[in-house]
Coordinates of C-alpha atoms in Angstrom, one line a residue:
Chain A
M1 CA 33.4 -82.1 -12.6
H2 CA 35.7 -79.3 -11.6
I3 CA 39.2 -79.0 -12.6
D4 CA 41.6 -76.7 -12.1
A5 CA 43.4 -75.2 -14.7
R6 CA 47.0 -73.9 -12.4
K7 CA 47.7 -78.0 -12.0
L8 CA 47.2 -78.7 -16.0
E9 CA 50.1 -80.2 -18.3
N10 CA 51.8 -76.7 -20.0
G11 CA 49.6 -76.7 -23.6
S12 CA 47.0 -78.8 -22.6
I13 CA 44.5 -79.1 -25.3
I14 CA 40.5 -79.4 -23.8
E15 CA 38.0 -80.7 -26.5
G16 CA 34.0 -81.1 -25.5
D17 CA 30.9 -80.4 -27.5
I18 CA 29.8 -77.1 -25.9
C19 CA 32.3 -74.1 -24.3
I20 CA 31.4 -71.9 -22.1
V21 CA 33.2 -68.7 -21.3
G22 CA 32.1 -68.0 -17.4
A23 CA 30.7 -69.4 -14.7
G24 CA 28.9 -66.4 -13.0
I25 CA 24.9 -66.4 -13.1
S26 CA 24.4 -67.4 -17.2
G27 CA 27.3 -69.7 -17.4
I28 CA 25.9 -72.2 -14.6
S29 CA 22.7 -71.0 -15.6
L30 CA 23.1 -72.3 -19.2
A31 CA 25.8 -75.1 -18.3
L32 CA 22.9 -76.5 -15.6
E33 CA 20.7 -77.1 -18.8
W34 CA 22.9 -80.4 -20.1
L35 CA 23.4 -81.4 -16.9
N36 CA 23.5 -85.5 -17.1
S37 CA 23.2 -85.6 -20.7
E38 CA 25.1 -87.2 -23.1
Q39 CA 27.0 -83.8 -24.6
K40 CA 30.3 -82.6 -22.4
V41 CA 30.1 -79.3 -21.6
I42 CA 33.6 -77.3 -20.6
L43 CA 32.2 -74.0 -17.8
L44 CA 35.7 -72.2 -17.8
E45 CA 35.9 -69.7 -15.0
G46 CA 38.8 -67.7 -14.8
G47 CA 38.8 -67.4 -11.0
G48 CA 38.5 -69.6 -8.6
F49 CA 35.3 -71.2 -5.6
E50 CA 37.1 -67.5 -3.5
Y51 CA 37.5 -64.0 -4.2
D52 CA 41.4 -63.8 -5.3
D53 CA 42.8 -60.5 -5.9
K54 CA 45.4 -61.2 -8.2
V55 CA 42.1 -62.7 -10.7
Q56 CA 39.3 -59.6 -9.7
E57 CA 42.8 -57.1 -11.5
L58 CA 42.0 -58.6 -14.8
Y59 CA 39.0 -56.9 -14.3
N60 CA 40.0 -53.3 -14.2
G61 CA 40.2 -50.8 -16.7
K62 CA 39.3 -47.1 -17.1
N63 CA 36.8 -45.1 -17.5
T64 CA 37.1 -42.4 -20.0
G65 CA 33.7 -41.2 -19.8
Y66 CA 30.7 -40.1 -17.4
N67 CA 31.9 -40.5 -14.3
Y68 CA 31.4 -44.0 -13.2
F69 CA 32.8 -46.7 -10.9
P70 CA 36.3 -48.3 -10.6
L71 CA 35.5 -51.5 -13.2
K72 CA 37.0 -53.6 -10.7
A73 CA 35.1 -53.0 -8.2
T74 CA 31.4 -53.6 -10.8
R75 CA 31.3 -57.0 -11.0
L76 CA 33.0 -60.2 -9.5
H77 CA 35.4 -62.2 -11.0
Q78 CA 35.3 -66.0 -9.2
F79 CA 32.7 -69.3 -9.5
G80 CA 29.2 -67.2 -9.5
G81 CA 30.2 -64.7 -10.2
T82 CA 28.3 -61.5 -8.7
S83 CA 26.0 -63.4 -7.6
A84 CA 28.1 -63.5 -4.9
L85 CA 26.9 -60.0 -3.8
W86 CA 23.6 -59.5 -6.0
A87 CA 20.2 -58.5 -3.2
G88 CA 18.1 -60.8 -5.2
A89 CA 15.7 -57.7 -6.6
C90 CA 13.4 -59.4 -9.5
S91 CA 11.0 -58.4 -11.7
P92 CA 10.7 -59.0 -15.5
I93 CA 11.0 -56.7 -17.9
D94 CA 7.8 -55.3 -19.2
E95 CA 6.1 -56.0 -22.7
F96 CA 6.4 -52.2 -24.0
D97 CA 10.1 -52.4 -23.2
F98 CA 10.4 -55.0 -26.0
K99 CA 9.0 -52.6 -28.7
K100 CA 10.5 -49.9 -31.1
R101 CA 9.0 -46.9 -29.3
D102 CA 9.7 -43.9 -31.5
W103 CA 11.4 -41.2 -29.1
I104 CA 13.7 -43.2 -27.9
P105 CA 16.7 -43.7 -30.6
H106 CA 17.6 -47.7 -30.9
S107 CA 14.6 -48.5 -29.4
G108 CA 13.2 -52.6 -30.0
W109 CA 13.9 -56.1 -29.7
P110 CA 13.6 -58.2 -32.8
I111 CA 11.2 -61.3 -30.2
S112 CA 8.6 -60.4 -27.8
K113 CA 8.4 -61.1 -24.1
M114 CA 6.0 -63.9 -24.7
D115 CA 9.5 -65.1 -26.6
L116 CA 11.2 -65.1 -22.6
D117 CA 8.1 -65.6 -20.6
K118 CA 8.2 -69.3 -19.9
Y119 CA 12.0 -69.0 -19.6
Y120 CA 10.6 -66.8 -16.7
V121 CA 9.1 -69.4 -15.3
K122 CA 12.1 -71.7 -15.1
A123 CA 14.6 -68.8 -14.5
H124 CA 12.3 -68.3 -11.5
E125 CA 13.0 -71.7 -9.9
I126 CA 17.1 -71.1 -10.1
L127 CA 16.8 -68.3 -8.9
D128 CA 14.8 -70.2 -6.0
L129 CA 11.5 -67.2 -6.6
G130 CA 8.4 -67.0 -5.6
P131 CA 5.4 -68.5 -8.3
F132 CA 5.9 -66.4 -11.4
N133 CA 3.3 -64.9 -11.0
Y134 CA 3.1 -60.7 -11.4
E135 CA -0.3 -59.7 -11.0
L136 CA -1.0 -56.9 -8.3
D137 CA -3.9 -58.5 -7.2
Y138 CA -2.8 -62.0 -6.0
W139 CA -0.4 -60.1 -4.0
L140 CA -2.7 -58.2 -2.7
K141 CA -4.9 -60.6 -1.3
K142 CA -1.4 -62.9 0.1
D143 CA -1.3 -60.1 3.5
P144 CA -4.4 -57.5 4.1
S145 CA -2.0 -54.8 5.1
F146 CA -1.2 -54.3 1.1
S147 CA -2.9 -51.3 -0.6
T148 CA -2.5 -49.4 -3.2
L149 CA -2.0 -45.9 -3.6
P150 CA -5.4 -44.0 -4.3
L151 CA -3.5 -42.5 -7.8
N152 CA -5.2 -43.0 -11.6
N153 CA -4.7 -45.9 -11.9
N154 CA -4.1 -44.6 -16.0
V155 CA -1.7 -43.4 -15.8
F156 CA 0.3 -45.3 -13.2
W157 CA 0.5 -49.1 -12.3
N158 CA 2.1 -51.0 -9.5
K159 CA 5.1 -53.0 -10.9
I160 CA 5.7 -55.8 -8.2
W161 CA 8.9 -57.7 -7.6
Q162 CA 9.7 -60.3 -6.3
F163 CA 12.9 -61.6 -3.9
S164 CA 15.3 -64.1 -4.3
P165 CA 17.0 -64.9 -1.0
P166 CA 19.6 -64.4 -2.6
T167 CA 20.8 -67.2 -4.5
R168 CA 24.6 -68.0 -4.0
F169 CA 25.7 -70.0 -7.6
S170 CA 28.9 -70.5 -5.7
K171 CA 27.3 -72.4 -3.1
K172 CA 24.0 -73.1 -4.8
Y173 CA 25.2 -75.1 -7.5
K174 CA 28.8 -75.8 -6.5
N175 CA 28.0 -79.4 -5.9
T176 CA 26.4 -80.7 -8.4
I177 CA 28.7 -79.0 -11.2
E178 CA 31.7 -80.9 -8.9
N179 CA 29.7 -84.2 -8.8
S180 CA 28.1 -84.0 -13.0
S181 CA 29.1 -86.4 -14.6
N182 CA 29.7 -84.3 -18.3
I183 CA 30.1 -80.5 -17.3
Y184 CA 33.7 -80.1 -16.9
L185 CA 33.9 -76.6 -14.3
Y186 CA 37.7 -75.4 -15.1
T187 CA 39.0 -73.0 -12.2
Y188 CA 42.0 -70.1 -13.2
A189 CA 41.0 -70.4 -16.5
N190 CA 40.5 -67.0 -18.2
V191 CA 40.1 -66.7 -22.2
V192 CA 42.2 -63.6 -23.7
N193 CA 41.3 -65.4 -27.3
L194 CA 39.2 -66.6 -29.7
T195 CA 40.7 -68.1 -32.7
S196 CA 38.8 -68.3 -36.4
N197 CA 39.1 -70.6 -38.8
K198 CA 40.1 -69.0 -42.0
S199 CA 36.8 -68.0 -43.6
I200 CA 35.7 -66.7 -40.2
D201 CA 32.4 -68.0 -39.8
R202 CA 33.9 -71.1 -37.2
I203 CA 35.9 -69.8 -34.7
Q204 CA 38.2 -73.1 -33.5
D205 CA 39.7 -73.0 -30.2
I206 CA 40.1 -70.4 -27.7
T207 CA 42.8 -69.5 -25.8
I208 CA 43.3 -70.2 -21.9
K209 CA 45.4 -69.2 -19.1
N210 CA 46.6 -67.9 -15.7
Y211 CA 48.7 -66.7 -14.3
T212 CA 50.9 -69.7 -13.6
G213 CA 51.4 -68.9 -16.9
N214 CA 50.4 -72.3 -18.7
T215 CA 48.9 -71.3 -21.8
H216 CA 45.8 -74.0 -23.1
T217 CA 43.4 -74.8 -26.1
V218 CA 39.7 -75.0 -25.5
R219 CA 38.1 -77.5 -29.0
A220 CA 34.2 -77.4 -28.8
K221 CA 31.7 -77.3 -31.5
Q222 CA 29.6 -74.3 -30.0
F223 CA 31.0 -71.2 -27.9
I224 CA 29.1 -68.7 -26.2
L225 CA 30.9 -66.0 -23.6
A226 CA 28.7 -65.0 -20.7
C227 CA 31.2 -63.9 -18.7
G228 CA 29.2 -60.4 -18.5
A229 CA 28.8 -57.3 -21.1
I230 CA 32.7 -56.0 -20.2
Q231 CA 34.2 -59.1 -20.6
N232 CA 32.4 -59.7 -23.8
S233 CA 33.0 -57.4 -26.1
R234 CA 36.3 -56.7 -24.3
L235 CA 37.2 -60.8 -25.6
L236 CA 35.4 -60.0 -29.1
L237 CA 37.6 -56.9 -29.5
A238 CA 41.0 -58.2 -27.9
S239 CA 40.4 -61.5 -30.8
N240 CA 41.7 -59.4 -33.6
K241 CA 45.6 -61.9 -34.6
Q242 CA 42.6 -62.5 -37.7
V243 CA 40.9 -59.9 -38.2
K244 CA 41.8 -56.0 -36.7
N245 CA 39.0 -54.6 -35.1
G246 CA 37.7 -57.8 -33.3
L247 CA 35.3 -60.6 -34.2
G248 CA 31.7 -60.1 -34.7
N249 CA 32.9 -56.4 -35.7
Q250 CA 32.2 -56.4 -38.9
N251 CA 30.1 -53.3 -38.8
D252 CA 32.3 -51.2 -35.5
L253 CA 29.0 -52.3 -33.2
V254 CA 30.8 -54.4 -30.5
G255 CA 31.5 -53.0 -27.2
R256 CA 28.8 -50.2 -28.4
F257 CA 25.5 -49.1 -27.0
F258 CA 27.0 -49.9 -23.1
M259 CA 23.7 -49.3 -20.7
E260 CA 23.6 -49.0 -17.0
H261 CA 20.2 -48.8 -15.2
I262 CA 20.2 -45.0 -14.0
E263 CA 19.3 -45.3 -9.7
F264 CA 19.0 -41.6 -8.4
P265 CA 17.1 -40.2 -5.5
S266 CA 15.1 -38.6 -7.4
G267 CA 12.0 -36.5 -4.9
E268 CA 10.5 -36.3 -2.2
L269 CA 7.4 -37.6 -1.0
W270 CA 5.2 -35.9 1.8
F271 CA 2.0 -37.1 2.4
T272 CA -0.1 -35.2 4.8
K273 CA -2.6 -38.3 6.1
E274 CA -1.1 -41.8 7.6
Q275 CA -0.7 -43.6 4.1
S276 CA 0.1 -47.5 4.9
M277 CA 2.9 -48.1 2.8
N278 CA 3.6 -51.6 3.4
L279 CA 3.0 -53.2 -0.1
Y280 CA 5.5 -50.7 -1.1
H281 CA 7.8 -52.1 1.5
S282 CA 10.4 -55.3 0.9
N283 CA 7.7 -57.6 3.1
K284 CA 9.2 -60.6 4.8
L285 CA 6.3 -63.1 4.2
T286 CA 5.7 -62.7 0.3
H287 CA 9.1 -62.2 -0.5
T288 CA 8.0 -59.4 -2.4
S289 CA 7.6 -55.2 -2.6
T290 CA 6.2 -52.3 -5.2
E291 CA 7.4 -49.2 -7.0
L292 CA 4.5 -47.8 -9.0
A293 CA 5.6 -46.9 -13.4
L294 CA 4.2 -45.0 -15.2
K295 CA 1.7 -46.5 -18.5
E296 CA 2.9 -46.9 -21.8
N297 CA 1.0 -44.1 -23.1
I298 CA 1.8 -42.2 -20.4
Q299 CA 5.7 -42.6 -21.3
S300 CA 4.5 -42.7 -24.8
K301 CA 2.5 -39.3 -24.4
Y302 CA 5.9 -37.5 -22.2
Q303 CA 8.6 -39.2 -25.1
I304 CA 9.9 -40.3 -22.1
L305 CA 12.3 -44.0 -20.6
N306 CA 10.6 -46.1 -18.7
G307 CA 11.0 -46.1 -15.3
T308 CA 9.6 -47.6 -11.5
I309 CA 9.6 -45.5 -8.8
S310 CA 10.3 -47.1 -5.1
F311 CA 9.8 -45.4 -1.2
S312 CA 12.5 -44.9 1.1
P313 CA 10.6 -43.4 4.6
L314 CA 13.1 -40.1 5.5
R315 CA 15.1 -40.2 8.1
N316 CA 15.0 -36.3 8.4
M317 CA 11.2 -35.8 8.9
K318 CA 10.5 -32.4 8.8
V319 CA 7.3 -32.5 10.1
G320 CA 7.3 -32.7 13.7
K321 CA 9.8 -29.0 13.3
S322 CA 6.4 -27.9 11.7
K323 CA 3.5 -25.4 12.7
I324 CA 1.1 -27.5 11.9
Q325 CA -1.6 -25.1 10.7
N326 CA -4.5 -27.5 10.4
L327 CA -7.8 -25.7 8.0
D328 CA -10.2 -29.0 7.9
S329 CA -13.1 -27.5 7.2
E330 CA -14.8 -28.8 10.2
I331 CA -13.7 -26.5 12.4
D332 CA -16.1 -24.1 13.6
K333 CA -15.6 -20.8 14.1
Q334 CA -14.9 -21.4 17.5
K335 CA -12.3 -23.8 16.6
K336 CA -11.4 -20.5 14.3
I337 CA -11.6 -17.9 16.9
N338 CA -9.1 -19.6 19.2
L339 CA -7.0 -21.5 16.5
Q340 CA -3.7 -20.6 18.1
E341 CA -4.6 -23.3 21.2
T342 CA -6.2 -25.4 18.6
L343 CA -2.9 -25.4 16.7
V344 CA -0.7 -26.2 19.5
D345 CA -2.9 -29.2 20.8
R346 CA -3.2 -30.5 18.0
F347 CA 0.3 -29.9 17.1
K348 CA 1.2 -32.9 20.7
H349 CA -1.4 -35.0 19.2
K350 CA 0.6 -35.2 16.0
F351 CA 3.9 -34.7 16.9
L352 CA 3.2 -37.7 19.4
K353 CA 1.1 -40.1 16.5
F354 CA 4.1 -39.6 14.4
K355 CA 6.0 -41.4 16.6
T356 CA 3.6 -43.8 17.3
D357 CA 3.0 -44.6 13.8
Q358 CA 7.2 -44.3 12.8
I359 CA 7.0 -48.0 14.8
K360 CA 3.7 -49.0 12.8
N361 CA 5.8 -48.3 9.3
I362 CA 3.3 -45.3 8.4
Q363 CA 5.2 -43.1 7.8
K364 CA 5.0 -39.2 5.9
A365 CA 7.4 -38.5 4.5
Y366 CA 9.5 -40.7 1.9
Q367 CA 12.0 -40.7 -0.5
L368 CA 11.3 -41.0 -3.6
Y369 CA 14.4 -43.1 -5.5
I370 CA 14.4 -44.0 -9.4
R371 CA 15.2 -47.5 -11.1
M372 CA 15.2 -45.9 -15.1
E373 CA 16.8 -47.5 -18.5
Q374 CA 19.0 -45.5 -20.1
A375 CA 18.9 -44.1 -23.2
P376 CA 20.5 -46.9 -25.5
N377 CA 23.6 -44.5 -27.2
P378 CA 25.9 -45.8 -30.1
N379 CA 28.2 -43.7 -28.2
S380 CA 28.4 -44.9 -24.8
R381 CA 30.5 -48.5 -25.2
I382 CA 33.3 -50.2 -24.2
L383 CA 37.0 -50.2 -26.2
L384 CA 40.1 -51.7 -25.5
S385 CA 42.7 -49.6 -23.4
K386 CA 46.5 -49.3 -24.8
E387 CA 47.7 -51.0 -21.6
K388 CA 47.1 -55.1 -21.3
D389 CA 46.7 -57.4 -17.6
S390 CA 48.7 -60.1 -16.4
L391 CA 47.7 -62.3 -18.8
G392 CA 48.8 -59.8 -22.2
V393 CA 45.2 -58.8 -22.5
P394 CA 44.4 -54.9 -23.0
Y395 CA 41.8 -53.1 -20.1
A396 CA 38.7 -52.5 -21.0
N397 CA 38.2 -48.5 -20.8
L398 CA 34.7 -47.9 -20.1
N399 CA 33.2 -45.0 -22.0
W400 CA 30.4 -44.7 -20.3
E401 CA 28.1 -41.6 -22.0
L402 CA 24.4 -40.4 -21.4
T403 CA 21.7 -38.6 -23.3
S404 CA 19.6 -34.9 -23.0
L405 CA 16.2 -37.7 -22.2
E406 CA 17.4 -39.7 -18.7
K407 CA 17.8 -36.1 -16.5
K408 CA 14.6 -35.1 -18.9
S409 CA 12.7 -38.3 -18.1
L410 CA 13.5 -38.5 -14.5
R411 CA 12.3 -35.1 -13.5
K412 CA 9.3 -35.8 -16.0
I413 CA 8.5 -39.1 -13.8
I414 CA 8.3 -37.4 -10.7
E415 CA 6.5 -34.3 -11.8
I416 CA 4.1 -36.7 -12.8
L417 CA 3.6 -38.3 -9.8
G418 CA 3.5 -34.9 -8.4
L419 CA 0.6 -33.8 -10.5
Q420 CA -1.6 -37.6 -9.1
I421 CA -0.8 -36.7 -6.0
G422 CA -2.0 -33.0 -6.2
I423 CA -5.0 -34.5 -7.7
S424 CA -5.6 -37.3 -5.2
D425 CA -4.5 -34.6 -2.2
I426 CA -3.2 -36.8 -0.1
G427 CA 0.8 -34.9 -0.2
R428 CA 3.1 -32.8 -2.2
V429 CA 6.0 -34.0 -4.4
K430 CA 9.7 -32.6 -3.8
L431 CA 11.9 -33.0 -6.6
S432 CA 15.5 -33.4 -6.0
E433 CA 17.3 -30.6 -6.0
Y434 CA 20.0 -32.5 -8.9
L435 CA 16.2 -33.0 -11.5
S436 CA 15.1 -28.8 -10.4
S437 CA 17.9 -27.1 -11.9
N438 CA 20.3 -27.3 -13.8
S439 CA 23.0 -28.3 -12.7
N440 CA 25.7 -32.1 -13.6
H441 CA 25.3 -33.7 -10.7
E442 CA 26.8 -37.3 -11.0
L443 CA 23.8 -39.9 -11.9
N444 CA 24.1 -43.3 -10.1
G445 CA 24.5 -46.5 -12.4
G446 CA 23.6 -49.7 -10.9
F447 CA 27.0 -52.1 -11.4
H448 CA 24.3 -53.6 -14.5
H449 CA 26.1 -53.8 -17.0
M450 CA 23.9 -54.1 -20.4
G451 CA 23.8 -53.8 -24.1
T452 CA 27.8 -54.1 -25.4
T453 CA 26.6 -56.8 -28.4
R454 CA 23.0 -56.4 -28.8
M455 CA 20.6 -58.4 -30.4
S456 CA 19.0 -57.4 -33.8
D457 CA 17.3 -59.0 -36.7
N458 CA 19.5 -56.8 -39.0
P459 CA 23.9 -57.2 -39.1
K460 CA 24.2 -53.4 -39.6
N461 CA 22.2 -53.1 -36.2
G462 CA 23.2 -55.6 -33.2
V463 CA 26.0 -57.6 -33.2
V464 CA 23.9 -61.3 -31.9
D465 CA 20.7 -61.9 -34.0
R466 CA 17.4 -63.2 -32.3
N467 CA 18.9 -66.7 -30.9
C468 CA 22.2 -64.3 -29.0
K469 CA 24.2 -66.3 -32.1
V470 CA 26.7 -63.8 -33.3
F471 CA 26.4 -62.4 -36.6
G472 CA 28.7 -63.7 -39.4
I473 CA 29.6 -66.8 -37.2
E474 CA 28.2 -70.1 -37.2
N475 CA 29.3 -71.2 -33.4
L476 CA 29.2 -68.2 -31.5
F477 CA 26.7 -67.4 -29.2
V478 CA 26.7 -64.4 -26.8
A479 CA 24.5 -64.8 -23.1
G480 CA 23.1 -62.3 -21.3
S481 CA 22.4 -59.2 -20.5
A482 CA 25.0 -58.1 -23.4
C483 CA 22.5 -59.2 -25.7
F484 CA 20.0 -56.7 -24.6
P485 CA 18.7 -53.9 -27.3
T486 CA 17.0 -52.2 -24.1
A487 CA 17.6 -52.0 -20.6
G488 CA 13.8 -51.9 -19.0
A489 CA 13.7 -50.7 -15.6
P490 CA 13.5 -53.8 -13.5
N491 CA 17.5 -55.1 -12.7
P492 CA 18.4 -57.7 -15.6
T493 CA 19.2 -61.0 -13.8
L494 CA 15.9 -62.7 -14.0
T495 CA 15.7 -62.1 -17.6
I496 CA 20.0 -62.9 -17.7
V497 CA 18.5 -66.1 -16.8
A498 CA 15.3 -66.6 -19.2
L499 CA 17.3 -65.3 -22.4
S500 CA 20.3 -67.9 -21.1
L501 CA 18.3 -70.7 -21.0
R502 CA 16.1 -70.1 -24.0
L503 CA 19.9 -69.6 -25.8
S504 CA 20.0 -73.7 -24.1
D505 CA 17.3 -74.4 -26.0
Y506 CA 18.1 -72.6 -29.3
I507 CA 21.7 -74.9 -29.1
K508 CA 20.1 -77.7 -28.4
N509 CA 18.0 -77.5 -31.7
L510 CA 20.5 -77.4 -32.9
E511 CA 22.8 -80.3 -31.5
K512 CA 19.6 -82.5 -32.5
Chain B
M1 CA -36.8 12.9 23.1
K2 CA -35.6 12.7 26.1
R3 CA -32.5 13.5 26.7
R4 CA -32.1 10.1 28.3
H5 CA -33.8 8.4 25.9
F6 CA -31.2 10.6 22.9
V7 CA -28.4 9.0 25.1
K8 CA -28.6 6.0 25.2
I9 CA -30.9 5.1 21.7
N10 CA -27.0 6.5 20.9
L11 CA -25.3 4.1 22.8
L12 CA -26.9 1.1 21.5
G13 CA -26.2 2.4 17.7
S14 CA -22.7 3.2 18.5
T15 CA -22.3 -0.4 20.5
S16 CA -24.2 -1.9 17.2
L17 CA -21.9 -0.6 14.8
L18 CA -19.2 -0.9 16.8
L19 CA -20.2 -4.6 17.4
F20 CA -20.6 -5.0 13.3
G21 CA -17.5 -2.9 12.5
I22 CA -16.0 -5.9 14.7
G23 CA -17.5 -9.1 13.1
C24 CA -16.9 -7.3 9.4
T25 CA -12.5 -7.1 10.3
S26 CA -13.1 -11.0 12.1
E27 CA -14.9 -12.0 9.4
N28 CA -12.0 -10.3 6.6
D29 CA -9.5 -11.5 8.0
H30 CA -10.6 -14.6 7.9
I31 CA -10.5 -14.2 4.6
D32 CA -7.4 -13.1 4.8
Y33 CA -6.2 -15.9 7.1
V34 CA -8.0 -18.3 4.6
L35 CA -6.4 -17.2 1.5
T36 CA -2.3 -16.8 2.9
T37 CA -2.6 -20.5 4.2
P38 CA -2.1 -22.9 1.5
T39 CA -4.0 -25.7 3.4
N40 CA -2.4 -29.2 2.8
L41 CA 0.7 -27.2 2.4
S42 CA 0.5 -25.8 6.0
K43 CA 0.6 -29.9 6.8
I44 CA 3.9 -30.6 5.1
L45 CA 5.9 -27.0 5.2
N46 CA 6.5 -24.6 8.1
N47 CA 5.1 -20.3 7.5
K48 CA 8.9 -19.6 6.9
S49 CA 8.9 -22.0 4.4
I50 CA 5.2 -21.1 2.4
E51 CA 7.1 -17.3 3.2
D52 CA 10.1 -18.2 1.1
I53 CA 8.0 -19.4 -1.8
G54 CA 6.0 -17.1 -2.3
K55 CA 9.0 -14.8 -2.2
K56 CA 10.7 -16.7 -4.7
Y57 CA 7.4 -17.0 -6.9
L58 CA 6.8 -13.8 -6.7
K59 CA 10.5 -13.0 -7.9
N60 CA 9.8 -14.2 -11.3
N61 CA 6.8 -13.0 -11.6
P62 CA 6.6 -9.3 -10.7
S63 CA 3.9 -8.7 -12.4
E64 CA 1.4 -10.0 -9.5
N65 CA 3.8 -9.1 -6.3
N66 CA -0.1 -7.1 -5.3
Y67 CA -1.4 -7.8 -2.8
A68 CA -4.9 -6.4 -4.2
V69 CA -3.4 -8.0 -7.4
L70 CA -3.1 -11.7 -6.3
K71 CA -6.0 -11.9 -3.7
K72 CA -8.8 -11.4 -6.5
K73 CA -6.5 -13.9 -8.8
L74 CA -7.5 -15.9 -6.0
L75 CA -10.9 -15.0 -5.6
K76 CA -11.7 -15.3 -9.0
N77 CA -14.8 -17.1 -9.5
I78 CA -15.1 -17.9 -5.5
D79 CA -18.4 -15.9 -4.8
V80 CA -17.1 -14.2 -0.8
L81 CA -20.4 -12.7 -0.6
D82 CA -23.0 -14.3 2.1
H83 CA -20.6 -17.5 2.7
D84 CA -17.8 -18.2 5.5
S85 CA -14.2 -19.3 5.1
N86 CA -15.2 -23.4 4.9
F87 CA -17.0 -22.5 1.3
I88 CA -13.2 -20.4 0.6
I89 CA -11.9 -23.0 1.6
K90 CA -13.3 -25.4 -0.3
S91 CA -13.4 -23.1 -3.6
L92 CA -9.7 -23.0 -2.8
G93 CA -9.1 -26.8 -2.0
K94 CA -11.4 -27.3 -6.0
K95 CA -9.1 -24.6 -7.7
I96 CA -5.9 -26.7 -6.7
K97 CA -7.1 -30.2 -7.7
L98 CA -8.4 -28.1 -11.2
D99 CA -4.6 -26.9 -10.8
Y100 CA -3.2 -30.0 -10.8
E101 CA -5.7 -32.1 -13.6
N102 CA -5.1 -28.9 -15.9
E103 CA -0.5 -29.0 -14.9
N104 CA -1.0 -25.4 -14.0
I105 CA 2.2 -26.4 -12.1
C106 CA 4.9 -24.2 -10.4
V107 CA 8.3 -25.8 -9.2
V108 CA 9.5 -23.4 -6.0
D109 CA 12.4 -25.3 -4.5
G110 CA 11.9 -28.0 -5.5
W111 CA 8.1 -27.9 -4.4
I112 CA 5.4 -29.3 -7.5
L113 CA 3.1 -27.0 -6.8
S114 CA -0.4 -25.9 -7.5
E115 CA -0.7 -22.2 -9.3
T116 CA -3.5 -21.8 -7.0
E117 CA -1.3 -22.3 -4.1
V118 CA 1.6 -20.6 -4.9
R119 CA -0.3 -17.5 -5.4
Q120 CA -1.5 -18.0 -1.0
C121 CA 2.5 -18.3 -0.2
A122 CA 2.4 -15.2 -2.2
L123 CA -0.3 -14.0 -0.1
N124 CA 1.4 -15.1 3.1
H125 CA 4.9 -13.2 1.9
L126 CA 2.6 -10.1 1.0
K127 CA 0.6 -9.9 4.8

């Protein structure tokens, strides 16, 4: 069922069992879990079904730390959320991402990958992915042109990615939700405040507003914040009428540990011979691609962050311009004497071959793109601005901060690849200018916001517990990547959905 | 010895010596060529880039800024006597692989290179 909150009479009271704030990937995945159940689910979306700049403006804010994208442009404020823009790349977080790693302060999840596995399976259905199978051997059989790079498999492993079409939640799930008899979707329903009881251990109601000026109240048994890591923490911090520091913030942790994925062109790989790279490119038949990842013991040995390497063909192929001095051991003395002549012939041959190879997708030079977690950092955080949006809520300020571990890890990952490529004798690796210098060139994020209400077993170290419940507040939960204690290397969408499904299971059990 | 016979012998001897000399020079040239040409890197970079890498390496390692010193280091543990250029290429290849295995690498111009092949670049610069 759909209700446009702009058409509600001022001061309306909306009541239900479950209130989900945010109808993006996480919020919709959660709501669908109660489809056709006895529970009345109130799904609140600040925007409408289409882009509305006035609503998007509510996501504005300032960047006060490391250079970052304008906050208004980093997520979508409409039904379906940022799924309207995502590329669809999915892969689960690695098992060792959940572990405490001594060299990464604040690392470690209170749950393990096993706790998520069954939800990953279901998340695959929601995101229209293939089978929940990320075993290399399984995918190698799917396409005879797939072959792995000849690297030491005690150092590197091949991490499979799967591609969603990509699923646009606004298209795929709109009718289901509109036609549902128990899911009440309210569009243009922006949450501006959460009100707790006097003892601040239970949410009583929340206030919603839109730019018509009308204000309404929502009451429910359980409340779930599912509007992204920036907005979730902003709402908790801004709900500060009863508690000065905001709700759930008794240990000054709300908004802290904001994380992004570092996505950075970190180097080049030049092969000396043709290598089939089909496995490592997006494949239309299998809807997969593969990236190189470092084994756990190697990350531990070098004390670095978890990251993966992808390969993009270099457009400017320098091979065609090089003087190819081929000194293969098979060259006999006669050829050496006529070296100059031989080289010219070989050059011509190679150049022509290179042109043909381009068509066959077998090329010799690749840009190395690293996608890597950032180290959890309490100083990397969301704060409230003094300026308020048109609905009276302070804007978010993002103070994105990195540590020295990010650059060290990026460089080391490329160096390790350089060593392994050298040992395999198939080419050479070049570090990007930034990584081979001391400059402070800007790193990029991947529009992945994580970690502002991190999960922990100890309220002194996290905002939510292992079930994503806010410490100290019995009926308030946070869904999605805001709960991630560490980011892992892959894009977060698949894990966001899996974690949301796990949360819905937990709440269902509470309701029994 | 008749004068004509003496001239014949002398001519033969001189020619042999000349040919032997040419042969020696040619083999030495081949060895030097091999030493100044890092095999795999040459498939990727042109000679100017290889020379630049060598120049930069020598700037940071002035004690090696000498042709004979570098050549000696490159040929260490490689028996050049009774072996042709192919043997030296193979031996250098083994040294390069070992460098990578032992993390004996140099980063020059961003390239992650084995110590041996960077020395080859340096020798290329000095030649």
